[in-house]
């Protein structure tokens, strides 16, 4: 029994770690992968200068692709000896000054010392350019990886991009500039002289959206446990990552290491068989199809599977991924969070929402203020049994609560409006359908309120 | 490569006599690193360098050897010093005084020899934009124009300005540097008086005033604050000095140097007007009407009317450029020489990777390269969206058609979304929150332009692709529109 418990927790840990920390496994897109690999290899071996943009929607695995290619190349001793990898991120290096310092540190130039860079911005730029100019075909190649490339385009004058691309197009040290971005029109952001220096190699990376069976297959591979041989192969591949000596590219430090895991043959077989059986369920397939309709990216699927795996327990009936779990989890994706917020409101707040709905229906989504809503609510409250004798101050408080929840939005977004808060105009950020659903699902809503919500006549 | 390091120093050799009167600088010792590099030098540019080094002693016969002796005797200890670890501050001081030459890490393994390369690889190397040929094809006229201008100025020993414009990739900088190279050759053969050559690039400066620092560094090798550098340059150009030689200053990307005050451009263009300066300024920029559009009246007036425009390459000229670099025949289809060369290079790569035995680039390879480098991926992107994202795009298009206005609101789009999804059937209609997430995803890809999600139902949505693209992309895939 305790063996089973042990085994299950190991499986769970294995799956979770593989989902979260396997930064270098990239599936599919063989032509794109080969393309980048060759480009980087030529930069390293032939000392060619190149530039490339990798474009694709978020969650498609652009960074993973680059990591995978780097891992492939790390087996090549030539590559390690002859290249420096400089990694920049548009969110971290928000201006050229920071980016330049980071480059200086990562390239270990002479004006850098233990991660500290000396001299002003202008001096750093001049020194970097001099160094690159001093290099030629016999010097090391530098691979610049610019993540969130579109943010670098927003820098002043695009100085950094101009200089990097300029180096790549002149007889200086061999560099390869690899931009990664999710914007399809990123080329339009470049200034014309920068654009002219860019080599216009673009690789577009799109998720597989045509074939549902591939998606199901991916679901299967992500949940199944590989056999010993595959584990070993993976472990060997990951082992070469240690050779990557970079302070900025940190994916090798805490990488998923399959070598740590050893599975009982019988239990893995049982587990894999169960996954096979799971995929035969029509319910599961339907649920996956609805997920696929919404989000085709691998990242989305991984998050889903992670949640699924996290539900595994030692309790009976929970030791396996069941079809009920899958369908339940996916239906939870479709929950409307706003309806849930509405269901958590007090009855008074609910009444205010209903008055707002009536107002919006009658005046075709015209904005309203507290006075209008209060008058409408008062009409109802006077005739109701439960809502009489509610003070104006209490209603105002409820109104403010709704505003803080951002169920109603002020028309002017500025907070410093001089209008008194009772008279400030608002609009309703809910659809009528949502309000209707909330009224249906609200626990113990008085009947008179439910009736009132259906018709504005009292 | 070593040229850049070498050039300013060489210039000092020649104009030393003049400069020492004004600058009162102590000599810059040449580090052993630099020397070894020079002796190592091979390749085309370095050959010139070598020749130059051998030739220069002709004029200041006793100057160079003396300096060599001095540096070897006086600074012998210092020369050994760079190898030993220093405190960062000392290092910085050495960098600023120009004693520490910037170096770059060398490869550990030897570069592939020329023999092991196949024809395609050689072609690719020659097609690289950085491999500038000795004489630029199709720019003979411009070359002649700039050459006569500079030759005249140097011979007459007076100052002047020139403005060169043209769209990027039309060979402006390459031609100008080619002219300079030709002139330097003339100087070697004693056909022309010697001249100093300085160059700055607006885009390589962090701010316009850094131009002073760069110019001064090229004259002396020292890095100063811009105020100091400015004062010293002013002193150099304003005061007359006997035996001053002409200085040619190339200013690339002139428009970046123009700030609101335009003091830097004014100074750069004002110095040539001084008789003492003997400065010839060649300015390069993209737009033809920059002097009239951006510069102030007095600056434009100083810039003068000696102008030259580089026209974009025609089809035939581009073809000539490409064939000039190759022996085969590849036709180009772009306005920018860099672009044409990059496309050709990509074509050779495609030809290389295709497993054809006969190594030759055919028209299919060029077409593939062309479609890769000019292609717009928007249709592809729409096709690869998830089903709900496609419905959302259709809904936005439908809302635009309904209202007739380009700008739509999320609320209307959501209504359209609901009705399209209902019409298609079999789809669980997602909540507004989920559709907002789809919106921001499409917004990140820039298929649509949308506001921040905090505006919730009232955010404005613009379609960033044409409606035809949507219809085209979705009609081809039947199950999405059935």
Short mmCIF file of C-alpha atoms in Angstrom, two decimals, chain A residues 3-458:
data_model
loop_
_atom_site.label_atom_id
_atom_site.label_comp_id
_atom_site.label_asym_id
_atom_site.label_seq_id
_atom_site.Cartn_x
_atom_site.Cartn_y
_atom_site.Cartn_z
CA UNK A 3 4.48 1.47 -2.19
CA UNK A 4 1.48 2.66 -4.17
CA UNK A 5 1.39 5.89 -2.26
CA UNK A 6 5.05 6.42 -2.91
CA UNK A 7 4.63 5.61 -6.59
CA UNK A 8 1.71 7.97 -7.01
CA UNK A 9 3.46 10.88 -5.39
CA UNK A 10 6.44 10.23 -7.63
CA UNK A 11 4.28 10.19 -10.74
CA UNK A 12 2.65 13.38 -9.64
CA UNK A 13 5.94 15.08 -9.03
CA UNK A 14 7.33 13.86 -12.33
CA UNK A 15 4.38 15.09 -14.34
CA UNK A 16 4.24 18.44 -12.61
CA UNK A 17 7.94 19.06 -13.03
CA UNK A 18 7.84 18.09 -16.67
CA UNK A 19 4.95 20.46 -17.27
CA UNK A 20 6.56 23.37 -15.52
CA UNK A 21 10.28 23.13 -15.92
CA UNK A 22 10.97 21.34 -19.16
CA UNK A 23 12.20 24.44 -20.96
CA UNK A 24 13.93 22.74 -23.86
CA UNK A 25 11.55 20.18 -25.30
CA UNK A 26 9.95 21.50 -28.43
CA UNK A 27 7.58 19.43 -30.50
CA UNK A 28 6.83 19.78 -34.19
CA UNK A 29 7.75 22.68 -36.50
CA UNK A 30 10.73 20.84 -37.91
CA UNK A 31 11.46 23.21 -40.78
CA UNK A 32 11.52 26.26 -38.54
CA UNK A 33 13.70 24.50 -36.03
CA UNK A 34 16.14 23.35 -38.69
CA UNK A 35 16.20 26.85 -40.12
CA UNK A 36 17.22 28.46 -36.85
CA UNK A 37 19.66 25.70 -36.05
CA UNK A 38 21.46 26.15 -39.34
CA UNK A 39 21.54 29.89 -38.93
CA UNK A 40 23.10 29.70 -35.49
CA UNK A 41 25.50 27.02 -36.61
CA UNK A 42 26.66 29.08 -39.55
CA UNK A 43 27.15 32.03 -37.25
CA UNK A 44 29.29 29.92 -34.98
CA UNK A 45 31.25 27.97 -37.56
CA UNK A 46 31.58 30.18 -40.60
CA UNK A 47 31.53 33.45 -38.66
CA UNK A 48 28.67 34.78 -40.73
CA UNK A 49 26.65 37.71 -39.44
CA UNK A 50 22.91 37.32 -39.51
CA UNK A 51 19.68 38.69 -38.18
CA UNK A 52 16.38 36.97 -37.71
CA UNK A 53 12.95 37.64 -36.29
CA UNK A 54 10.91 34.87 -34.73
CA UNK A 55 7.26 35.80 -34.70
CA UNK A 56 4.31 33.90 -33.34
CA UNK A 57 1.35 34.27 -31.01
CA UNK A 58 1.82 34.04 -27.28
CA UNK A 59 2.14 30.55 -25.86
CA UNK A 60 3.27 28.89 -29.07
CA UNK A 61 6.77 28.10 -27.79
CA UNK A 62 9.04 30.68 -29.36
CA UNK A 63 11.41 30.81 -26.42
CA UNK A 64 11.26 27.06 -26.05
CA UNK A 65 12.24 26.69 -29.69
CA UNK A 66 15.31 28.85 -29.20
CA UNK A 67 16.18 26.99 -26.01
CA UNK A 68 15.80 23.68 -27.80
CA UNK A 69 18.06 24.79 -30.63
CA UNK A 70 20.67 25.99 -28.16
CA UNK A 71 20.51 22.66 -26.36
CA UNK A 72 21.01 20.85 -29.64
CA UNK A 73 24.01 22.98 -30.45
CA UNK A 74 25.57 22.55 -27.03
CA UNK A 75 26.54 19.02 -28.02
CA UNK A 76 28.78 20.64 -30.57
CA UNK A 77 32.10 21.53 -28.96
CA UNK A 78 32.82 24.09 -31.67
CA UNK A 79 29.73 26.00 -30.80
CA UNK A 80 30.51 26.30 -27.10
CA UNK A 81 34.04 27.45 -27.71
CA UNK A 82 33.26 29.94 -30.40
CA UNK A 83 30.09 31.66 -29.27
CA UNK A 84 28.90 33.95 -26.57
CA UNK A 85 25.20 34.11 -25.90
CA UNK A 86 23.82 37.48 -24.86
CA UNK A 87 20.28 37.44 -23.63
CA UNK A 88 18.13 40.55 -23.39
CA UNK A 89 14.49 40.99 -22.54
CA UNK A 90 12.40 44.00 -23.48
CA UNK A 91 10.59 43.94 -20.18
CA UNK A 92 13.78 43.96 -18.13
CA UNK A 93 15.97 46.14 -20.29
CA UNK A 94 13.58 49.00 -20.61
CA UNK A 95 16.02 51.42 -22.17
CA UNK A 96 19.24 51.26 -24.13
CA UNK A 97 21.27 52.24 -21.10
CA UNK A 98 20.28 49.15 -19.14
CA UNK A 99 20.51 46.92 -22.19
CA UNK A 100 23.99 48.19 -22.92
CA UNK A 101 25.19 47.55 -19.40
CA UNK A 102 23.81 44.07 -19.55
CA UNK A 103 25.53 43.42 -22.87
CA UNK A 104 28.83 44.69 -21.50
CA UNK A 105 28.57 42.38 -18.52
CA UNK A 106 27.50 39.37 -20.53
CA UNK A 107 30.24 39.83 -23.09
CA UNK A 108 32.76 40.33 -20.29
CA UNK A 109 34.30 43.38 -21.88
CA UNK A 110 37.20 45.14 -20.24
CA UNK A 111 35.13 47.91 -18.70
CA UNK A 112 33.02 45.39 -16.81
CA UNK A 113 34.13 43.97 -13.52
CA UNK A 114 32.16 41.45 -11.53
CA UNK A 115 28.87 42.46 -13.05
CA UNK A 116 29.52 46.16 -12.54
CA UNK A 117 30.02 48.41 -15.51
CA UNK A 118 32.13 51.53 -15.37
CA UNK A 119 31.72 54.69 -17.35
CA UNK A 120 28.76 56.61 -18.67
CA UNK A 121 26.19 55.44 -21.17
CA UNK A 122 27.96 57.19 -24.03
CA UNK A 123 31.28 55.66 -23.07
CA UNK A 124 29.75 52.21 -22.82
CA UNK A 125 28.25 52.46 -26.27
CA UNK A 126 31.48 53.75 -27.76
CA UNK A 127 33.49 51.04 -26.07
CA UNK A 128 31.16 48.27 -27.17
CA UNK A 129 31.27 49.46 -30.76
CA UNK A 130 35.04 49.74 -30.68
CA UNK A 131 35.28 46.21 -29.36
CA UNK A 132 32.99 44.87 -32.04
CA UNK A 133 34.96 46.77 -34.65
CA UNK A 134 38.19 45.33 -33.31
CA UNK A 135 36.80 41.87 -33.97
CA UNK A 136 36.86 40.12 -37.30
CA UNK A 137 36.26 36.67 -38.73
CA UNK A 138 38.68 35.18 -36.26
CA UNK A 139 36.93 36.45 -33.17
CA UNK A 140 34.15 34.76 -31.29
CA UNK A 141 30.62 35.05 -32.57
CA UNK A 142 28.00 36.63 -30.40
CA UNK A 143 24.40 35.51 -30.43
CA UNK A 144 22.08 38.25 -29.22
CA UNK A 145 18.69 36.98 -28.18
CA UNK A 146 16.24 39.86 -27.85
CA UNK A 147 13.02 38.76 -26.26
CA UNK A 148 10.00 41.03 -26.56
CA UNK A 149 11.69 42.59 -29.53
CA UNK A 150 8.83 45.03 -30.14
CA UNK A 151 9.63 46.80 -26.87
CA UNK A 152 13.19 47.49 -28.03
CA UNK A 153 11.66 49.35 -30.97
CA UNK A 154 10.21 51.87 -28.53
CA UNK A 155 13.64 52.95 -27.29
CA UNK A 156 14.93 56.40 -28.08
CA UNK A 157 16.10 56.62 -31.70
CA UNK A 158 16.36 52.80 -31.74
CA UNK A 159 20.06 53.31 -31.13
CA UNK A 160 20.68 49.80 -29.86
CA UNK A 161 18.88 48.10 -32.72
CA UNK A 162 20.58 50.30 -35.30
CA UNK A 163 24.00 49.51 -33.94
CA UNK A 164 23.40 45.80 -33.58
CA UNK A 165 22.00 45.48 -37.07
CA UNK A 166 24.74 47.71 -38.40
CA UNK A 167 27.37 45.40 -36.94
CA UNK A 168 25.63 42.45 -38.53
CA UNK A 169 25.88 44.14 -41.90
CA UNK A 170 29.48 45.23 -41.81
CA UNK A 171 32.79 43.45 -41.64
CA UNK A 172 33.14 43.33 -37.88
CA UNK A 173 32.85 40.67 -35.23
CA UNK A 174 30.34 38.02 -36.34
CA UNK A 175 27.02 38.46 -34.59
CA UNK A 176 23.61 36.92 -34.88
CA UNK A 177 20.65 38.97 -33.78
CA UNK A 178 17.63 36.91 -32.90
CA UNK A 179 14.49 38.88 -32.13
CA UNK A 180 11.52 37.17 -30.55
CA UNK A 181 8.14 38.84 -30.54
CA UNK A 182 4.44 38.16 -30.76
CA UNK A 183 3.59 41.15 -32.92
CA UNK A 184 3.02 40.26 -36.55
CA UNK A 185 3.62 43.80 -37.76
CA UNK A 186 6.85 44.32 -35.85
CA UNK A 187 8.75 45.22 -39.02
CA UNK A 188 6.61 48.32 -39.36
CA UNK A 189 7.91 49.55 -36.02
CA UNK A 190 11.47 49.75 -37.25
CA UNK A 191 12.85 53.01 -38.48
CA UNK A 192 13.66 52.93 -42.17
CA UNK A 193 17.41 52.87 -41.74
CA UNK A 194 17.11 50.13 -39.15
CA UNK A 195 14.72 48.26 -41.41
CA UNK A 196 17.16 48.51 -44.28
CA UNK A 197 19.88 46.97 -42.16
CA UNK A 198 17.70 44.14 -40.99
CA UNK A 199 18.04 41.09 -43.23
CA UNK A 200 14.28 40.52 -43.40
CA UNK A 201 14.50 36.94 -42.40
CA UNK A 202 11.32 36.26 -40.52
CA UNK A 203 10.23 32.95 -39.19
CA UNK A 204 6.59 32.68 -38.33
CA UNK A 205 5.65 30.15 -35.74
CA UNK A 206 1.99 29.28 -35.59
CA UNK A 207 0.29 26.70 -33.39
CA UNK A 208 -1.32 23.71 -34.90
CA UNK A 209 -4.94 24.75 -35.26
CA UNK A 210 -6.08 22.45 -38.03
CA UNK A 211 -5.72 19.06 -36.53
CA UNK A 212 -7.53 18.12 -33.37
CA UNK A 213 -5.97 14.66 -33.30
CA UNK A 214 -2.52 16.22 -32.87
CA UNK A 215 -3.87 18.08 -29.87
CA UNK A 216 -5.20 14.88 -28.36
CA UNK A 217 -1.87 13.22 -29.04
CA UNK A 218 -0.11 16.04 -27.21
CA UNK A 219 -2.49 15.61 -24.29
CA UNK A 220 -1.54 11.95 -24.25
CA UNK A 221 2.22 12.51 -24.35
CA UNK A 222 2.06 15.11 -21.64
CA UNK A 223 0.17 12.76 -19.33
CA UNK A 224 1.93 9.51 -20.09
CA UNK A 225 5.07 8.30 -18.43
CA UNK A 226 7.89 7.49 -20.83
CA UNK A 227 9.77 4.23 -20.66
CA UNK A 228 13.25 3.88 -19.30
CA UNK A 229 15.04 4.29 -22.58
CA UNK A 230 13.32 7.55 -23.39
CA UNK A 231 14.00 8.85 -19.91
CA UNK A 232 17.66 8.12 -20.29
CA UNK A 233 17.82 9.79 -23.66
CA UNK A 234 16.20 12.88 -22.27
CA UNK A 235 18.53 12.91 -19.29
CA UNK A 236 21.55 12.82 -21.57
CA UNK A 237 20.24 15.69 -23.59
CA UNK A 238 19.66 17.78 -20.53
CA UNK A 239 23.09 16.97 -19.15
CA UNK A 240 24.78 19.01 -21.85
CA UNK A 241 23.00 22.10 -20.58
CA UNK A 242 25.61 22.50 -17.87
CA UNK A 243 27.98 23.71 -20.53
CA UNK A 244 25.91 26.78 -21.08
CA UNK A 245 27.83 29.38 -19.16
CA UNK A 246 25.59 32.36 -19.00
CA UNK A 247 24.32 34.33 -16.08
CA UNK A 248 21.34 35.58 -17.95
CA UNK A 249 20.05 32.46 -19.61
CA UNK A 250 18.99 30.70 -16.50
CA UNK A 251 16.89 27.88 -17.84
CA UNK A 252 19.66 25.36 -17.34
CA UNK A 253 19.94 25.95 -13.62
CA UNK A 254 16.67 24.56 -12.49
CA UNK A 255 15.84 22.38 -15.41
CA UNK A 256 13.63 19.33 -15.26
CA UNK A 257 15.94 16.37 -14.80
CA UNK A 258 14.35 13.05 -15.76
CA UNK A 259 17.39 11.20 -14.51
CA UNK A 260 16.14 11.58 -10.96
CA UNK A 261 13.09 9.43 -11.54
CA UNK A 262 12.86 5.67 -11.59
CA UNK A 263 9.50 4.09 -12.12
CA UNK A 264 8.19 0.70 -11.36
CA UNK A 265 7.46 -0.95 -14.70
CA UNK A 266 4.15 -2.37 -13.64
CA UNK A 267 2.75 0.85 -12.27
CA UNK A 268 3.79 2.89 -15.30
CA UNK A 269 2.10 0.38 -17.54
CA UNK A 270 -1.02 0.59 -15.48
CA UNK A 271 -0.91 4.37 -15.56
CA UNK A 272 -0.39 4.57 -19.32
CA UNK A 273 -3.11 2.05 -19.97
CA UNK A 274 -5.47 4.09 -17.94
CA UNK A 275 -4.65 7.21 -19.96
CA UNK A 276 -5.32 5.27 -23.15
CA UNK A 277 -8.70 4.22 -21.78
CA UNK A 278 -9.40 7.79 -20.72
CA UNK A 279 -8.94 9.06 -24.24
CA UNK A 280 -11.50 6.62 -25.57
CA UNK A 281 -14.23 8.39 -23.61
CA UNK A 282 -16.40 10.58 -25.81
CA UNK A 283 -16.92 12.95 -22.89
CA UNK A 284 -13.22 13.54 -22.56
CA UNK A 285 -12.84 14.12 -26.26
CA UNK A 286 -15.71 16.56 -26.27
CA UNK A 287 -14.28 18.42 -23.33
CA UNK A 288 -10.90 18.62 -25.00
CA UNK A 289 -12.54 19.78 -28.20
CA UNK A 290 -14.15 22.69 -26.38
CA UNK A 291 -10.77 23.58 -24.88
CA UNK A 292 -9.22 23.34 -28.34
CA UNK A 293 -11.91 25.62 -29.74
CA UNK A 294 -11.00 28.22 -27.19
CA UNK A 295 -7.23 28.03 -27.06
CA UNK A 296 -5.05 26.01 -29.41
CA UNK A 297 -1.75 26.84 -27.74
CA UNK A 298 0.37 24.27 -26.00
CA UNK A 299 0.80 26.56 -23.03
CA UNK A 300 -2.94 26.57 -22.40
CA UNK A 301 -3.08 22.80 -22.51
CA UNK A 302 -0.16 22.52 -20.11
CA UNK A 303 -1.87 24.71 -17.54
CA UNK A 304 -4.98 22.60 -17.86
CA UNK A 305 -3.07 19.35 -17.37
CA UNK A 306 -1.23 20.81 -14.42
CA UNK A 307 -4.50 21.50 -12.70
CA UNK A 308 -5.62 18.00 -13.54
CA UNK A 309 -2.50 16.41 -12.12
CA UNK A 310 -2.67 18.54 -9.01
CA UNK A 311 -6.00 16.93 -8.18
CA UNK A 312 -4.45 13.50 -7.79
CA UNK A 313 -4.68 12.19 -4.25
CA UNK A 314 -4.09 9.05 -2.32
CA UNK A 315 -7.69 8.79 -1.47
CA UNK A 316 -9.58 6.00 -3.26
CA UNK A 317 -11.08 7.11 -6.54
CA UNK A 318 -8.60 9.95 -6.87
CA UNK A 319 -5.50 7.98 -7.67
CA UNK A 320 -6.15 8.19 -11.39
CA UNK A 321 -7.17 10.92 -13.79
CA UNK A 322 -10.85 10.25 -14.38
CA UNK A 323 -13.08 11.43 -17.17
CA UNK A 324 -15.29 13.22 -14.63
CA UNK A 325 -12.35 15.25 -13.48
CA UNK A 326 -11.54 16.31 -17.03
CA UNK A 327 -15.07 17.34 -17.88
CA UNK A 328 -15.57 19.08 -14.56
CA UNK A 329 -12.39 21.05 -14.88
CA UNK A 330 -13.19 22.17 -18.39
CA UNK A 331 -16.70 23.19 -17.47
CA UNK A 332 -15.17 25.28 -14.68
CA UNK A 333 -13.33 27.15 -17.43
CA UNK A 334 -16.68 28.26 -18.76
CA UNK A 335 -17.84 29.69 -15.46
CA UNK A 336 -18.61 33.35 -15.71
CA UNK A 337 -16.65 35.04 -12.97
CA UNK A 338 -18.84 38.10 -13.04
CA UNK A 339 -21.93 36.04 -12.34
CA UNK A 340 -20.09 34.53 -9.40
CA UNK A 341 -19.31 37.98 -8.08
CA UNK A 342 -22.95 38.95 -8.50
CA UNK A 343 -24.05 35.89 -6.54
CA UNK A 344 -21.89 37.01 -3.66
CA UNK A 345 -23.57 40.41 -3.35
CA UNK A 346 -26.06 41.32 -0.66
CA UNK A 347 -29.73 41.54 -1.51
CA UNK A 348 -29.63 45.33 -1.34
CA UNK A 349 -26.77 45.47 -3.83
CA UNK A 350 -28.60 43.00 -6.03
CA UNK A 351 -31.64 45.30 -5.93
CA UNK A 352 -29.47 48.22 -7.04
CA UNK A 353 -28.11 46.14 -9.91
CA UNK A 354 -31.66 45.34 -10.94
CA UNK A 355 -32.61 49.01 -10.86
CA UNK A 356 -29.62 49.78 -13.02
CA UNK A 357 -30.69 47.09 -15.42
CA UNK A 358 -34.20 48.56 -15.63
CA UNK A 359 -32.77 52.01 -16.20
CA UNK A 360 -30.45 50.75 -18.91
CA UNK A 361 -33.23 48.84 -20.62
CA UNK A 362 -35.59 51.77 -20.65
CA UNK A 363 -33.10 54.43 -21.69
CA UNK A 364 -30.99 52.22 -23.96
CA UNK A 365 -27.82 52.04 -21.86
CA UNK A 366 -27.81 55.70 -20.90
CA UNK A 367 -25.49 56.50 -18.02
CA UNK A 368 -26.93 56.95 -14.55
CA UNK A 369 -25.99 58.40 -11.19
CA UNK A 370 -26.82 57.45 -7.64
CA UNK A 371 -29.89 59.67 -7.44
CA UNK A 372 -31.52 58.07 -10.45
CA UNK A 373 -30.89 54.57 -9.18
CA UNK A 374 -31.94 55.49 -5.65
CA UNK A 375 -35.25 56.88 -6.87
CA UNK A 376 -35.93 53.76 -8.89
CA UNK A 377 -34.94 51.53 -5.99
CA UNK A 378 -37.07 53.55 -3.58
CA UNK A 379 -40.13 53.00 -5.70
CA UNK A 380 -39.65 49.30 -5.28
CA UNK A 381 -38.58 49.41 -1.65
CA UNK A 382 -41.66 51.32 -0.53
CA UNK A 383 -43.91 48.58 -1.81
CA UNK A 384 -41.76 45.68 -0.82
CA UNK A 385 -41.97 43.92 2.50
CA UNK A 386 -38.32 43.35 3.21
CA UNK A 387 -36.63 46.44 1.86
CA UNK A 388 -38.46 49.18 3.73
CA UNK A 389 -36.71 51.53 6.12
CA UNK A 390 -33.31 51.27 4.53
CA UNK A 391 -31.46 54.50 5.07
CA UNK A 392 -30.08 56.49 2.22
CA UNK A 393 -26.56 56.28 3.62
CA UNK A 394 -26.66 52.51 3.57
CA UNK A 395 -27.78 52.48 -0.04
CA UNK A 396 -25.01 54.88 -0.96
CA UNK A 397 -22.52 52.60 0.70
CA UNK A 398 -23.86 49.68 -1.31
CA UNK A 399 -23.57 51.77 -4.48
CA UNK A 400 -19.95 52.56 -3.69
CA UNK A 401 -19.28 48.92 -3.08
CA UNK A 402 -20.56 48.11 -6.56
CA UNK A 403 -18.33 50.81 -7.93
CA UNK A 404 -15.30 49.41 -6.17
CA UNK A 405 -16.07 45.98 -7.58
CA UNK A 406 -16.02 47.67 -11.01
CA UNK A 407 -19.46 46.32 -11.83
CA UNK A 408 -20.25 49.92 -12.66
CA UNK A 409 -17.68 52.19 -14.23
CA UNK A 410 -17.53 55.97 -13.92
CA UNK A 411 -17.77 57.68 -17.29
CA UNK A 412 -14.67 59.78 -16.84
CA UNK A 413 -11.82 57.59 -15.74
CA UNK A 414 -10.13 60.42 -13.85
CA UNK A 415 -10.49 60.12 -10.10
CA UNK A 416 -10.21 63.85 -9.49
CA UNK A 417 -13.66 64.80 -10.74
CA UNK A 418 -15.26 67.62 -8.86
CA UNK A 419 -18.75 66.20 -9.12
CA UNK A 420 -20.31 65.08 -5.86
CA UNK A 421 -20.38 61.35 -5.58
CA UNK A 422 -24.17 61.14 -5.63
CA UNK A 423 -24.26 62.88 -8.98
CA UNK A 424 -21.36 61.22 -10.75
CA UNK A 425 -22.46 59.44 -13.90
CA UNK A 426 -21.77 55.74 -14.30
CA UNK A 427 -22.29 53.00 -16.83
CA UNK A 428 -23.13 49.39 -16.23
CA UNK A 429 -20.40 46.90 -17.10
CA UNK A 430 -22.65 43.87 -17.25
CA UNK A 431 -24.75 42.25 -19.90
CA UNK A 432 -28.42 41.67 -19.21
CA UNK A 433 -27.79 37.98 -19.64
CA UNK A 434 -25.32 38.00 -16.78
CA UNK A 435 -27.78 39.75 -14.47
CA UNK A 436 -30.47 37.31 -15.46
CA UNK A 437 -28.21 34.36 -14.72
CA UNK A 438 -27.23 35.81 -11.38
CA UNK A 439 -30.86 36.27 -10.37
CA UNK A 440 -31.53 32.66 -11.28
CA UNK A 441 -28.56 31.32 -9.37
CA UNK A 442 -28.75 33.59 -6.35
CA UNK A 443 -29.45 31.66 -3.19
CA UNK A 444 -32.56 32.69 -1.24
CA UNK A 445 -33.38 35.81 -3.21
CA UNK A 446 -36.81 37.05 -2.05
CA UNK A 447 -39.55 36.24 -4.53
CA UNK A 448 -40.57 39.85 -4.86
CA UNK A 449 -37.07 40.79 -5.99
CA UNK A 450 -37.06 37.99 -8.55
CA UNK A 451 -40.41 39.15 -9.84
CA UNK A 452 -39.30 42.75 -9.93
CA UNK A 453 -36.21 41.78 -11.91
CA UNK A 454 -38.39 40.38 -14.65
CA UNK A 455 -40.41 43.51 -15.16
CA UNK A 456 -39.71 47.11 -14.33
CA UNK A 457 -43.38 47.74 -13.67
CA UNK A 458 -44.30 47.76 -10.03
#
